[in-house]
Amino acid sequence: MVVFPNTFSASVFLIVLAVWFPVTVMTSSGIANVRNSFFEVAKTLGADRKYLIFKVAIPAAYPNIFIGLFMGMGSSFLTLIVGEMLGVKAGLGWYINWAQGWAELHKVYASLILMAVMFSSF
Amino acid sequence: MVNSRKVDSGKLEIKNVGRTFLDVKGNEIVALKDASLIVNEGEFVSLVGPSGCGKSTLLRLIAGLDTPSLGEVLLDGTPISGPGYERGLVFQDPTLFPWLNVKNNVASGLVARKVYNKKENEVQDYINLVGLTGFENSYPHQLSGGMAQRVALARALVNHPKVLLLDEPLGALDAFTRMQMQDEILRIWQERQTTVVLVTHDIDEAIYMSDRIVIMTPRPGKIQETIKVEIGRPRRRNDPDFFKIRSKILEILHFAKEEQLSYYL
């Protein structure tokens, strides 16, 4: 209650945590797996540290970084729905709960289908 | 065309160089023992020998990617302390940056040294020099092995290295592409007059290309003998003198023996 006075900031924190983890892990493993010979070639071409980081390590790790970003996107939606169902007063997750309260199951199913369609593209 | 200024430096002095590694158990493994060699300006020297003889280790020491345990390596009298653009290196694997096209791969040395703005026009010259005109915008995965190796060569040459270090650059190519590339490297070498150190498994390649052949033997890796190839250039691959040098090298490496030494051991 002290750190996160309302459910909105608490949800933001949870989503940040859910995104941060896969992005960080995939980025670091991507950079750790860059072939050493790329660095060696760059060094014999006269590269400094800055070049090695920004023009070799990061581009070489792009595939992994993007996987991390996509995983983060998936988990962020998941956490968003959880946040909406538990306290936030807006969004599809909240709407499902609300429609459920009125026993309007067609609305519940409609939002479930809407969610499936929207999130499947990511 | 390419500015073919004569490179009037590029003398390598390798003085009593040794390199030992530690294995997992902490035992010392001598990869290179007491190697001494002088490579003169503009000379083409090949290092040949079976695997484990330390020839790649020696090349990495010259490139500055590794530091000697003993002795020192000098370029034009200055000790080599780390990798630098004046010693261009081409590996067996082209190691092109897959996220850059041919033009940007060749330019990467200039970009790394922050001189790209001044020397942008040279990139095209070197692409032409290695015969890849028209492929500037291709990406490495679209190139054949020989073409990729040409790009790697152009990338090393664009920095005007004093010494060109070739670590089995043609090892992965088929026989015909390899012969073609040998001629190409010789042409570039004669045009640019850089010092070249070539590591190779292929004795014929060494004889065809080099001024001197350094023969190395394993366990511990050391320089066994240096042979001068006194055949005029341009050389013919079917020159009878080739065979003499070839058999001499095989003898030094104990591959020309009638009986196998291992029978008695």
PDB file of C-alpha atoms in Angstrom, chain B:
ATOM      1  CA  MET B   1      41.702   2.160 -59.762  1.00  0.00           C
ATOM      2  CA  VAL B   2      43.104   1.242 -56.418  1.00  0.00           C
ATOM      3  CA  ASN B   3      45.869   3.415 -55.153  1.00  0.00           C
ATOM      4  CA  SER B   4      48.696   0.925 -55.527  1.00  0.00           C
ATOM      5  CA  ARG B   5      51.279   2.929 -53.624  1.00  0.00           C
ATOM      6  CA  LYS B   6      54.242   0.807 -52.734  1.00  0.00           C
ATOM      7  CA  VAL B   7      54.084  -0.117 -49.101  1.00  0.00           C
ATOM      8  CA  ASP B   8      57.624   0.507 -48.015  1.00  0.00           C
ATOM      9  CA  SER B   9      57.274  -1.072 -44.612  1.00  0.00           C
ATOM     10  CA  GLY B  10      55.905  -4.279 -43.249  1.00  0.00           C
ATOM     11  CA  LYS B  11      58.930  -6.102 -41.935  1.00  0.00           C
ATOM     12  CA  LEU B  12      58.069  -8.737 -39.390  1.00  0.00           C
ATOM     13  CA  GLU B  13      60.574  -9.960 -36.853  1.00  0.00           C
ATOM     14  CA  ILE B  14      59.631 -12.935 -34.746  1.00  0.00           C
ATOM     15  CA  LYS B  15      62.184 -13.374 -32.021  1.00  0.00           C
ATOM     16  CA  ASN B  16      62.342 -16.595 -29.993  1.00  0.00           C
ATOM     17  CA  VAL B  17      58.611 -16.665 -29.604  1.00  0.00           C
ATOM     18  CA  GLY B  18      56.976 -19.337 -27.480  1.00  0.00           C
ATOM     19  CA  ARG B  19      53.369 -19.882 -26.515  1.00  0.00           C
ATOM     20  CA  THR B  20      52.145 -22.335 -23.914  1.00  0.00           C
ATOM     21  CA  PHE B  21      48.586 -23.093 -22.939  1.00  0.00           C
ATOM     22  CA  LEU B  22      47.224 -24.767 -19.852  1.00  0.00           C
ATOM     23  CA  ASP B  23      44.858 -27.699 -20.294  1.00  0.00           C
ATOM     24  CA  VAL B  24      41.978 -28.486 -17.940  1.00  0.00           C
ATOM     25  CA  LYS B  25      44.238 -30.336 -15.528  1.00  0.00           C
ATOM     26  CA  GLY B  26      46.672 -27.443 -15.401  1.00  0.00           C
ATOM     27  CA  ASN B  27      49.352 -29.157 -17.466  1.00  0.00           C
ATOM     28  CA  GLU B  28      51.375 -26.999 -19.784  1.00  0.00           C
ATOM     29  CA  ILE B  29      50.887 -27.587 -23.488  1.00  0.00           C
ATOM     30  CA  VAL B  30      53.569 -26.111 -25.692  1.00  0.00           C
ATOM     31  CA  ALA B  31      51.829 -24.821 -28.803  1.00  0.00           C
ATOM     32  CA  LEU B  32      54.859 -23.017 -30.120  1.00  0.00           C
ATOM     33  CA  LYS B  33      58.446 -23.312 -29.031  1.00  0.00           C
ATOM     34  CA  ASP B  34      61.275 -20.907 -29.685  1.00  0.00           C
ATOM     35  CA  ALA B  35      60.156 -19.698 -33.108  1.00  0.00           C
ATOM     36  CA  SER B  36      62.341 -17.164 -34.859  1.00  0.00           C
ATOM     37  CA  LEU B  37      61.623 -15.806 -38.293  1.00  0.00           C
ATOM     38  CA  ILE B  38      62.140 -12.635 -40.251  1.00  0.00           C
ATOM     39  CA  VAL B  39      59.681 -11.752 -42.989  1.00  0.00           C
ATOM     40  CA  ASN B  40      60.946  -8.946 -45.192  1.00  0.00           C
ATOM     41  CA  GLU B  41      58.957  -6.126 -46.716  1.00  0.00           C
ATOM     42  CA  GLY B  42      56.804  -7.314 -49.555  1.00  0.00           C
ATOM     43  CA  GLU B  43      57.726 -10.936 -49.082  1.00  0.00           C
ATOM     44  CA  PHE B  44      55.247 -13.777 -49.478  1.00  0.00           C
ATOM     45  CA  VAL B  45      55.886 -16.391 -46.801  1.00  0.00           C
ATOM     46  CA  SER B  46      53.875 -19.550 -46.221  1.00  0.00           C
ATOM     47  CA  LEU B  47      53.672 -21.538 -43.020  1.00  0.00           C
ATOM     48  CA  VAL B  48      52.997 -25.209 -43.697  1.00  0.00           C
ATOM     49  CA  GLY B  49      52.777 -28.187 -41.433  1.00  0.00           C
ATOM     50  CA  PRO B  50      50.373 -30.744 -39.991  1.00  0.00           C
ATOM     51  CA  SER B  51      47.740 -29.685 -37.505  1.00  0.00           C
ATOM     52  CA  GLY B  52      49.050 -28.862 -34.063  1.00  0.00           C
ATOM     53  CA  CYS B  53      52.340 -27.491 -35.355  1.00  0.00           C
ATOM     54  CA  GLY B  54      51.554 -24.004 -34.108  1.00  0.00           C
ATOM     55  CA  LYS B  55      51.211 -22.260 -37.442  1.00  0.00           C
ATOM     56  CA  SER B  56      47.855 -20.720 -36.627  1.00  0.00           C
ATOM     57  CA  THR B  57      49.127 -19.847 -33.158  1.00  0.00           C
ATOM     58  CA  LEU B  58      52.036 -18.018 -34.747  1.00  0.00           C
ATOM     59  CA  LEU B  59      49.686 -16.146 -37.078  1.00  0.00           C
ATOM     60  CA  ARG B  60      47.436 -15.142 -34.179  1.00  0.00           C
ATOM     61  CA  LEU B  61      50.492 -13.837 -32.340  1.00  0.00           C
ATOM     62  CA  ILE B  62      51.411 -11.715 -35.350  1.00  0.00           C
ATOM     63  CA  ALA B  63      47.815 -10.497 -35.603  1.00  0.00           C
ATOM     64  CA  GLY B  64      47.950  -9.520 -31.933  1.00  0.00           C
ATOM     65  CA  LEU B  65      44.933 -11.651 -31.030  1.00  0.00           C
ATOM     66  CA  ASP B  66      47.135 -13.589 -28.650  1.00  0.00           C
ATOM     67  CA  THR B  67      50.240 -12.648 -26.697  1.00  0.00           C
ATOM     68  CA  PRO B  68      53.411 -14.710 -26.662  1.00  0.00           C
ATOM     69  CA  SER B  69      54.461 -16.418 -23.435  1.00  0.00           C
ATOM     70  CA  LEU B  70      58.079 -15.869 -24.387  1.00  0.00           C
ATOM     71  CA  GLY B  71      59.908 -13.684 -26.874  1.00  0.00           C
ATOM     72  CA  GLU B  72      58.430 -10.917 -28.953  1.00  0.00           C
ATOM     73  CA  VAL B  73      56.993 -10.106 -32.353  1.00  0.00           C
ATOM     74  CA  LEU B  74      58.054  -6.839 -33.999  1.00  0.00           C
ATOM     75  CA  LEU B  75      56.503  -5.024 -36.938  1.00  0.00           C
ATOM     76  CA  ASP B  76      58.951  -2.503 -38.412  1.00  0.00           C
ATOM     77  CA  GLY B  77      60.835  -2.550 -35.127  1.00  0.00           C
ATOM     78  CA  THR B  78      57.841  -1.890 -32.878  1.00  0.00           C
ATOM     79  CA  PRO B  79      56.570  -4.671 -30.614  1.00  0.00           C
ATOM     80  CA  ILE B  80      53.063  -5.850 -31.383  1.00  0.00           C
ATOM     81  CA  SER B  81      50.827  -5.273 -28.378  1.00  0.00           C
ATOM     82  CA  GLY B  82      47.370  -6.000 -29.773  1.00  0.00           C
ATOM     83  CA  PRO B  83      45.335  -6.287 -32.919  1.00  0.00           C
ATOM     84  CA  GLY B  84      45.557  -3.419 -35.384  1.00  0.00           C
ATOM     85  CA  TYR B  85      44.392  -2.518 -38.866  1.00  0.00           C
ATOM     86  CA  GLU B  86      47.962  -2.480 -40.261  1.00  0.00           C
ATOM     87  CA  ARG B  87      47.847  -6.273 -39.972  1.00  0.00           C
ATOM     88  CA  GLY B  88      44.858  -7.437 -41.977  1.00  0.00           C
ATOM     89  CA  LEU B  89      43.584 -10.930 -41.272  1.00  0.00           C
ATOM     90  CA  VAL B  90      41.507 -13.338 -43.357  1.00  0.00           C
ATOM     91  CA  PHE B  91      40.261 -16.552 -41.729  1.00  0.00           C
ATOM     92  CA  GLN B  92      39.333 -19.847 -43.346  1.00  0.00           C
ATOM     93  CA  ASP B  93      35.742 -18.956 -42.577  1.00  0.00           C
ATOM     94  CA  PRO B  94      34.981 -15.610 -44.270  1.00  0.00           C
ATOM     95  CA  THR B  95      33.302 -14.322 -41.038  1.00  0.00           C
ATOM     96  CA  LEU B  96      31.425 -11.628 -42.904  1.00  0.00           C
ATOM     97  CA  PHE B  97      28.953  -9.705 -40.799  1.00  0.00           C
ATOM     98  CA  PRO B  98      25.644 -11.254 -41.929  1.00  0.00           C
ATOM     99  CA  TRP B  99      23.656  -8.107 -41.119  1.00  0.00           C
ATOM    100  CA  LEU B 100      25.682  -5.974 -43.541  1.00  0.00           C
ATOM    101  CA  ASN B 101      25.677  -6.132 -47.323  1.00  0.00           C
ATOM    102  CA  VAL B 102      28.876  -6.575 -49.349  1.00  0.00           C
ATOM    103  CA  LYS B 103      29.560  -2.858 -49.595  1.00  0.00           C
ATOM    104  CA  ASN B 104      29.122  -2.243 -45.873  1.00  0.00           C
ATOM    105  CA  ASN B 105      31.134  -5.339 -45.001  1.00  0.00           C
ATOM    106  CA  VAL B 106      34.042  -4.044 -47.049  1.00  0.00           C
ATOM    107  CA  ALA B 107      33.552  -0.596 -45.551  1.00  0.00           C
ATOM    108  CA  SER B 108      33.457  -1.866 -41.957  1.00  0.00           C
ATOM    109  CA  GLY B 109      37.195  -1.385 -41.485  1.00  0.00           C
ATOM    110  CA  LEU B 110      36.941   2.242 -42.575  1.00  0.00           C
ATOM    111  CA  VAL B 111      33.893   2.788 -40.376  1.00  0.00           C
ATOM    112  CA  ALA B 112      35.661   1.219 -37.403  1.00  0.00           C
ATOM    113  CA  ARG B 113      38.603   3.566 -37.900  1.00  0.00           C
ATOM    114  CA  LYS B 114      36.253   6.529 -38.444  1.00  0.00           C
ATOM    115  CA  VAL B 115      37.742   7.386 -41.845  1.00  0.00           C
ATOM    116  CA  TYR B 116      34.773   6.257 -43.926  1.00  0.00           C
ATOM    117  CA  ASN B 117      33.769   9.785 -44.967  1.00  0.00           C
ATOM    118  CA  LYS B 118      37.186  10.467 -46.429  1.00  0.00           C
ATOM    119  CA  LYS B 119      37.698   7.142 -48.155  1.00  0.00           C
ATOM    120  CA  GLU B 120      34.224   6.100 -49.218  1.00  0.00           C
ATOM    121  CA  ASN B 121      35.228   5.855 -52.880  1.00  0.00           C
ATOM    122  CA  GLU B 122      37.887   3.264 -52.098  1.00  0.00           C
ATOM    123  CA  VAL B 123      35.247   0.739 -51.076  1.00  0.00           C
ATOM    124  CA  GLN B 124      34.032   0.439 -54.658  1.00  0.00           C
ATOM    125  CA  ASP B 125      37.619   0.170 -55.905  1.00  0.00           C
ATOM    126  CA  TYR B 126      38.266  -2.827 -53.691  1.00  0.00           C
ATOM    127  CA  ILE B 127      34.998  -4.479 -54.614  1.00  0.00           C
ATOM    128  CA  ASN B 128      36.085  -4.138 -58.244  1.00  0.00           C
ATOM    129  CA  LEU B 129      39.580  -5.375 -57.395  1.00  0.00           C
ATOM    130  CA  VAL B 130      38.280  -8.692 -56.079  1.00  0.00           C
ATOM    131  CA  GLY B 131      35.896  -9.002 -59.023  1.00  0.00           C
ATOM    132  CA  LEU B 132      32.571  -8.524 -57.263  1.00  0.00           C
ATOM    133  CA  THR B 133      31.291  -5.545 -59.253  1.00  0.00           C
ATOM    134  CA  GLY B 134      27.508  -5.690 -59.249  1.00  0.00           C
ATOM    135  CA  PHE B 135      27.225  -7.552 -55.950  1.00  0.00           C
ATOM    136  CA  GLU B 136      27.559  -4.466 -53.722  1.00  0.00           C
ATOM    137  CA  ASN B 137      24.069  -4.806 -52.326  1.00  0.00           C
ATOM    138  CA  SER B 138      24.060  -8.569 -51.874  1.00  0.00           C
ATOM    139  CA  TYR B 139      24.063 -10.025 -48.388  1.00  0.00           C
ATOM    140  CA  PRO B 140      26.590 -12.673 -47.283  1.00  0.00           C
ATOM    141  CA  HIS B 141      24.060 -15.528 -47.354  1.00  0.00           C
ATOM    142  CA  GLN B 142      23.473 -14.836 -51.040  1.00  0.00           C
ATOM    143  CA  LEU B 143      27.147 -15.339 -51.932  1.00  0.00           C
ATOM    144  CA  SER B 144      29.045 -18.522 -52.765  1.00  0.00           C
ATOM    145  CA  GLY B 145      32.010 -19.569 -50.637  1.00  0.00           C
ATOM    146  CA  GLY B 146      34.537 -18.141 -53.067  1.00  0.00           C
ATOM    147  CA  MET B 147      32.713 -14.850 -53.364  1.00  0.00           C
ATOM    148  CA  ALA B 148      32.392 -14.536 -49.588  1.00  0.00           C
ATOM    149  CA  GLN B 149      36.125 -15.123 -49.254  1.00  0.00           C
ATOM    150  CA  ARG B 150      36.772 -12.379 -51.833  1.00  0.00           C
ATOM    151  CA  VAL B 151      34.688  -9.996 -49.753  1.00  0.00           C
ATOM    152  CA  ALA B 152      36.711 -10.942 -46.673  1.00  0.00           C
ATOM    153  CA  LEU B 153      39.886 -10.224 -48.644  1.00  0.00           C
ATOM    154  CA  ALA B 154      38.599  -6.852 -49.819  1.00  0.00           C
ATOM    155  CA  ARG B 155      37.569  -6.010 -46.267  1.00  0.00           C
ATOM    156  CA  ALA B 156      41.094  -6.673 -45.033  1.00  0.00           C
ATOM    157  CA  LEU B 157      42.723  -4.823 -47.944  1.00  0.00           C
ATOM    158  CA  VAL B 158      40.664  -1.658 -47.714  1.00  0.00           C
ATOM    159  CA  ASN B 159      42.658  -0.669 -44.624  1.00  0.00           C
ATOM    160  CA  HIS B 160      45.928  -0.737 -46.617  1.00  0.00           C
ATOM    161  CA  PRO B 161      47.533  -3.252 -44.247  1.00  0.00           C
ATOM    162  CA  LYS B 162      51.310  -3.448 -44.157  1.00  0.00           C
ATOM    163  CA  VAL B 163      51.008  -7.159 -43.543  1.00  0.00           C
ATOM    164  CA  LEU B 164      48.273  -9.409 -44.840  1.00  0.00           C
ATOM    165  CA  LEU B 165      47.734 -12.490 -42.688  1.00  0.00           C
ATOM    166  CA  LEU B 166      45.915 -15.358 -44.347  1.00  0.00           C
ATOM    167  CA  ASP B 167      44.834 -18.244 -42.124  1.00  0.00           C
ATOM    168  CA  GLU B 168      44.003 -21.052 -44.564  1.00  0.00           C
ATOM    169  CA  PRO B 169      41.800 -18.658 -46.512  1.00  0.00           C
ATOM    170  CA  LEU B 170      41.184 -21.112 -49.331  1.00  0.00           C
ATOM    171  CA  GLY B 171      40.863 -24.262 -47.237  1.00  0.00           C
ATOM    172  CA  ALA B 172      37.101 -24.516 -47.578  1.00  0.00           C
ATOM    173  CA  LEU B 173      36.944 -23.898 -51.332  1.00  0.00           C
ATOM    174  CA  ASP B 174      36.752 -26.455 -54.123  1.00  0.00           C
ATOM    175  CA  ALA B 175      39.899 -27.140 -56.140  1.00  0.00           C
ATOM    176  CA  PHE B 176      39.060 -24.931 -59.110  1.00  0.00           C
ATOM    177  CA  THR B 177      37.843 -21.937 -57.145  1.00  0.00           C
ATOM    178  CA  ARG B 178      40.915 -22.356 -55.011  1.00  0.00           C
ATOM    179  CA  MET B 179      43.314 -22.148 -57.977  1.00  0.00           C
ATOM    180  CA  GLN B 180      41.454 -19.128 -59.269  1.00  0.00           C
ATOM    181  CA  MET B 181      41.670 -17.440 -55.881  1.00  0.00           C
ATOM    182  CA  GLN B 182      45.376 -18.243 -55.622  1.00  0.00           C
ATOM    183  CA  ASP B 183      45.975 -16.351 -58.848  1.00  0.00           C
ATOM    184  CA  GLU B 184      43.799 -13.536 -57.611  1.00  0.00           C
ATOM    185  CA  ILE B 185      45.687 -13.216 -54.328  1.00  0.00           C
ATOM    186  CA  LEU B 186      48.992 -13.283 -56.204  1.00  0.00           C
ATOM    187  CA  ARG B 187      47.784 -10.551 -58.538  1.00  0.00           C
ATOM    188  CA  ILE B 188      46.679  -8.368 -55.635  1.00  0.00           C
ATOM    189  CA  TRP B 189      49.923  -9.054 -53.800  1.00  0.00           C
ATOM    190  CA  GLN B 190      52.012  -8.052 -56.807  1.00  0.00           C
ATOM    191  CA  GLU B 191      49.924  -4.951 -57.334  1.00  0.00           C
ATOM    192  CA  ARG B 192      49.967  -3.797 -53.718  1.00  0.00           C
ATOM    193  CA  GLN B 193      53.345  -5.230 -52.690  1.00  0.00           C
ATOM    194  CA  THR B 194      52.286  -5.919 -49.132  1.00  0.00           C
ATOM    195  CA  THR B 195      53.949  -8.489 -46.948  1.00  0.00           C
ATOM    196  CA  VAL B 196      51.888 -11.670 -46.905  1.00  0.00           C
ATOM    197  CA  VAL B 197      51.990 -14.498 -44.368  1.00  0.00           C
ATOM    198  CA  LEU B 198      49.912 -17.459 -45.480  1.00  0.00           C
ATOM    199  CA  VAL B 199      49.054 -20.425 -43.290  1.00  0.00           C
ATOM    200  CA  THR B 200      48.115 -23.475 -45.311  1.00  0.00           C
ATOM    201  CA  HIS B 201      47.828 -27.254 -45.222  1.00  0.00           C
ATOM    202  CA  ASP B 202      48.313 -27.423 -48.941  1.00  0.00           C
ATOM    203  CA  ILE B 203      51.945 -27.887 -49.941  1.00  0.00           C
ATOM    204  CA  ASP B 204      51.225 -27.216 -53.621  1.00  0.00           C
ATOM    205  CA  GLU B 205      49.545 -23.966 -52.744  1.00  0.00           C
ATOM    206  CA  ALA B 206      52.551 -22.927 -50.673  1.00  0.00           C
ATOM    207  CA  ILE B 207      54.980 -23.724 -53.489  1.00  0.00           C
ATOM    208  CA  TYR B 208      52.872 -22.000 -56.116  1.00  0.00           C
ATOM    209  CA  MET B 209      52.425 -18.826 -54.151  1.00  0.00           C
ATOM    210  CA  SER B 210      55.303 -18.113 -51.811  1.00  0.00           C
ATOM    211  CA  ASP B 211      58.823 -16.764 -51.899  1.00  0.00           C
ATOM    212  CA  ARG B 212      59.701 -18.789 -48.853  1.00  0.00           C
ATOM    213  CA  ILE B 213      58.087 -21.736 -47.152  1.00  0.00           C
ATOM    214  CA  VAL B 214      58.406 -22.189 -43.410  1.00  0.00           C
ATOM    215  CA  ILE B 215      57.941 -25.812 -42.454  1.00  0.00           C
ATOM    216  CA  MET B 216      56.646 -26.443 -38.963  1.00  0.00           C
ATOM    217  CA  THR B 217      56.361 -29.680 -37.011  1.00  0.00           C
ATOM    218  CA  PRO B 218      54.102 -30.528 -34.061  1.00  0.00           C
ATOM    219  CA  ARG B 219      54.616 -31.631 -30.447  1.00  0.00           C
ATOM    220  CA  PRO B 220      55.975 -29.188 -29.559  1.00  0.00           C
ATOM    221  CA  GLY B 221      55.107 -26.816 -32.403  1.00  0.00           C
ATOM    222  CA  LYS B 222      58.282 -25.377 -33.832  1.00  0.00           C
ATOM    223  CA  ILE B 223      59.867 -24.113 -37.009  1.00  0.00           C
ATOM    224  CA  GLN B 224      61.695 -27.032 -38.549  1.00  0.00           C
ATOM    225  CA  GLU B 225      63.128 -25.536 -41.669  1.00  0.00           C
ATOM    226  CA  THR B 226      62.748 -22.695 -44.132  1.00  0.00           C
ATOM    227  CA  ILE B 227      62.869 -23.354 -47.861  1.00  0.00           C
ATOM    228  CA  LYS B 228      63.335 -20.697 -50.509  1.00  0.00           C
ATOM    229  CA  VAL B 229      61.207 -21.218 -53.609  1.00  0.00           C
ATOM    230  CA  GLU B 230      63.472 -20.143 -56.420  1.00  0.00           C
ATOM    231  CA  ILE B 231      61.075 -20.368 -59.299  1.00  0.00           C
ATOM    232  CA  GLY B 232      60.472 -17.270 -61.389  1.00  0.00           C
ATOM    233  CA  ARG B 233      57.072 -15.626 -61.581  1.00  0.00           C
ATOM    234  CA  PRO B 234      54.591 -16.042 -63.140  1.00  0.00           C
ATOM    235  CA  ARG B 235      54.769 -19.681 -62.137  1.00  0.00           C
ATOM    236  CA  ARG B 236      53.296 -22.620 -63.945  1.00  0.00           C
ATOM    237  CA  ARG B 237      51.513 -25.219 -61.871  1.00  0.00           C
ATOM    238  CA  ASN B 238      53.115 -28.019 -63.883  1.00  0.00           C
ATOM    239  CA  ASP B 239      56.677 -26.756 -63.509  1.00  0.00           C
ATOM    240  CA  PRO B 240      59.007 -29.759 -62.886  1.00  0.00           C
ATOM    241  CA  ASP B 241      60.805 -27.817 -60.140  1.00  0.00           C
ATOM    242  CA  PHE B 242      57.593 -27.936 -58.131  1.00  0.00           C
ATOM    243  CA  PHE B 243      57.981 -31.631 -57.633  1.00  0.00           C
ATOM    244  CA  LYS B 244      61.506 -31.313 -56.302  1.00  0.00           C
ATOM    245  CA  ILE B 245      60.463 -28.801 -53.677  1.00  0.00           C
ATOM    246  CA  ARG B 246      57.410 -30.839 -52.880  1.00  0.00           C
ATOM    247  CA  SER B 247      59.355 -33.998 -52.218  1.00  0.00           C
ATOM    248  CA  LYS B 248      61.842 -32.069 -50.131  1.00  0.00           C
ATOM    249  CA  ILE B 249      59.048 -30.730 -47.946  1.00  0.00           C
ATOM    250  CA  LEU B 250      57.478 -34.168 -47.621  1.00  0.00           C
ATOM    251  CA  GLU B 251      60.823 -35.554 -46.565  1.00  0.00           C
ATOM    252  CA  ILE B 252      61.218 -32.936 -43.851  1.00  0.00           C
ATOM    253  CA  LEU B 253      57.720 -33.751 -42.614  1.00  0.00           C
ATOM    254  CA  HIS B 254      58.501 -37.516 -42.732  1.00  0.00           C
ATOM    255  CA  PHE B 255      55.713 -38.241 -45.162  1.00  0.00           C
ATOM    256  CA  ALA B 256      58.033 -39.444 -47.909  1.00  0.00           C
ATOM    257  CA  LYS B 257      59.326 -42.478 -46.022  1.00  0.00           C
ATOM    258  CA  GLU B 258      58.960 -45.969 -47.363  1.00  0.00           C
ATOM    259  CA  GLU B 259      58.373 -47.588 -44.003  1.00  0.00           C
ATOM    260  CA  GLN B 260      56.092 -46.155 -41.393  1.00  0.00           C
ATOM    261  CA  LEU B 261      57.802 -45.133 -38.195  1.00  0.00           C
ATOM    262  CA  SER B 262      54.786 -46.169 -36.155  1.00  0.00           C
ATOM    263  CA  TYR B 263      55.403 -49.873 -36.906  1.00  0.00           C
ATOM    264  CA  TYR B 264      58.412 -49.835 -34.640  1.00  0.00           C
ATOM    265  CA  LEU B 265      56.898 -47.881 -31.811  1.00  0.00           C
TER     266      LEU B 265
END
